[in-house]
Amino acid sequence: MTNEAPPLGAADTARANFSEAARLHGQGRLEEAEPLYRAVLAFDPTQRDCLYNLGLLRKARGDLAGALELWRTSIAHHPGHPAANIAMGKVLGMLGRVGEALAAFDAALAVSPRDIDALNCRGNVLARMGRHAEALESYDQVVTLKPTYALAVLNRANVLGALGRPEEAVAAYRAGLLLTPDNDEVKGAKLFQQLQICDWSDYQAASDLIVRRLGEGAPADLPFTLLAHCDDPAAQLTAANLHLKTRFPVAPQVLWRGEPYAHDRIRVAYVSADFRNHAVAHLIAGLFERHDRHRFEISGYALGPRVEDSKRDRIRAAFPVFHDVAQVGDLEVARMIRAAETDIVVDLNGFTAHCRPGIFAHRPAPIQINYLGHPGTMGRGIMDYILADRVVIPSGSEAFFGEQVIRLPHSYQVNDRDRAIAARTPSRAEAGLPQDGFVFACFNANYKLNPPVFDVWMRLLANVPGSVLWLLEGKEPVGRNLRAEAQARGVDPGRLIFAPRAAPEDHLARHRLADLFLDTLPYNAHTTASDALWTGLPLVTCAGRGFAARVAASLLTAVGLPELITGSLEAYEALALDLAGNPGRLSAIKARLAANREIAPLFDTDLSRRHIEAAYATSWERQRRGEPPASFDVPA
């Protein structure tokens, strides 16, 4: 008689292999688990849990195509199992195939409509597609089913911000932080939404914490939103690198692998979500129209959101080839750029709203350039160059940029000298301004305002009797919060005047009512600075350390008014006070600005076009010679 167990049958062996494979998989011993999974599938090629788990293993090893194949097999044989659809949707989302990802999550929800993971992931995909209202509905369903599901609470906050509901977004972030107080990724998002409504209740403490956590390697803020409160270029580079690492945990498929192109003209593709009534479009439309068509073949790729307006019509007409790719995945857009044998692709978004860095992570072109939309680095490994100038990136600052630096001879910022200003200027009474008082103005976005700058502004109002501060109207809490901040500094809240939104040409015209434009720090006026100077309104700036904090200084240099650049908030305040009290000096500056507007490099669109084309040609020639990207200056 023997005590040995009887031999296992094939089914028992398969069950044992699966149990052991799952145990090894759970311990991270993937190499040992995979052959056992394979053995199970050799016995039963449609075993549901084995197909699912082996797909997860393949995903963990970076074999996303293999994972998708396994999950498709599982779904084909087990359509009632939502987990495979959810897993497949997540990978499709990672690959930028958002339409297919949405279909996968919808399939899972058709089987299990209360699955909070599927609902949350569906919201994420919809948000990426710009369908924010639908995304909010998905997140609301999750929070209703499970109010303590922190991920959905925070995703809901993100989409509320995208919908332009910052006050609700702040409340949602605060609720999410109660559930996950150590969640670093939320800290910057919450502060940015607070800045949108000028809620400065914890401004300095929040900013300091974010910068400290970035230094410790935590992705505590996004590269763009960091610019609103941090002027440390080293921290800005860190944020960009951490964001790339978080956004692309698996290296995307590379499309251009060194193949040489032989074209009569340099092929340049511009990619942007802002081919519409947007600050970037206001600046760059004239460049598209003036490109040298004998030397350059240009094309446009319009990301979301889809907006049909006169600016989009003008830009579309400027491109011989214009693609609307708002609903096309990152990989497919990259394939379009690669199939066109594009020599240079220019990203006009960077990390700003509706950006699609995944397109450029696929390396669709030999040369990839970061320009205009994002005033800072995009980190190391995704873009080859950044277009700049000697002011925004001074010599010695190159180490803070992941890109090689191309310095244009004047300002990096192209301007459209065809921008129309309405012929009629409203009266001060119509604009709600005093007839005789000195009008300080700042039409920068609300998120650029902060306590240190506002302190200066309130002291200016206190020291210039009868003066007012003219700001751009924002969301309802903005006026309430800023008036409270003025009151707390001993200034009559009625001296803050808010300008309602207006058509671009009418907005430019009303600049004529102001006496002096006051800049912000650490995120300067950019397009708004050019607006002021184009209309003849002088601007006082304080130059900081980072790109975003030096743009107004670049513009003032290019328009021939460097004396309006200061190096500290103390000097900024003293200069603004002097100009407010010295009408003769201010009038002389306005006269110089009016004369320089016609002759200075800043508003010479064709000159900027020639310099930008020279930058493209030099980078292209380097690449044709087999030389790696390297910083260079474009001669005047």
Coordinates of N, CA, C and O in Angstrom, one line a residue, residues 17-29 32-33 37:
N17 N -1.4 24.5 -12.2 CA -0.5 25.4 -12.8 C -1.0 26.9 -12.7 O -0.2 27.8 -12.5
F18 N -2.3 27.0 -12.9 CA -2.8 28.4 -12.8 C -2.7 29.0 -11.4 O -2.3 30.1 -11.2
S19 N -2.9 28.2 -10.4 CA -2.8 28.6 -9.0 C -1.3 29.0 -8.7 O -1.1 30.1 -8.1
E20 N -0.4 28.2 -9.2 CA 1.0 28.5 -9.0 C 1.4 29.8 -9.8 O 2.2 30.6 -9.3
A21 N 0.9 29.9 -11.0 CA 1.3 31.0 -11.8 C 0.8 32.3 -11.2 O 1.5 33.3 -11.1
A22 N -0.5 32.3 -10.7 CA -1.0 33.4 -10.0 C -0.3 33.8 -8.8 O 0.0 35.0 -8.5
R23 N 0.2 32.8 -8.0 CA 1.0 33.1 -6.8 C 2.3 33.8 -7.2 O 2.7 34.8 -6.6
L24 N 3.0 33.2 -8.2 CA 4.3 33.8 -8.7 C 4.1 35.2 -9.3 O 4.9 36.1 -9.0
H25 N 3.0 35.3 -10.0 CA 2.7 36.6 -10.6 C 2.5 37.7 -9.5 O 3.0 38.8 -9.6
G26 N 1.8 37.3 -8.4 CA 1.5 38.2 -7.3 C 2.8 38.6 -6.6 O 2.9 39.7 -6.0
Q27 N 3.8 37.8 -6.7 CA 5.1 38.1 -6.1 C 6.1 38.8 -7.0 O 7.2 39.1 -6.7
G28 N 5.6 39.1 -8.3 CA 6.4 39.8 -9.2 C 7.4 38.9 -9.9 O 8.3 39.4 -10.6
R29 N 7.2 37.6 -9.8 CA 8.1 36.6 -10.4 C 7.6 36.3 -11.8 O 7.1 35.2 -12.1
E32 N 8.9 33.3 -14.1 CA 8.5 32.0 -13.7 C 7.0 31.7 -13.9 O 6.6 30.6 -14.2
A33 N 6.2 32.8 -13.9 CA 4.8 32.7 -14.0 C 4.4 32.4 -15.4 O 3.4 31.6 -15.7
Y37 N 1.3 29.9 -17.1 CA 0.1 30.4 -17.8 C 0.0 29.8 -19.2 O -1.0 29.4 -19.7

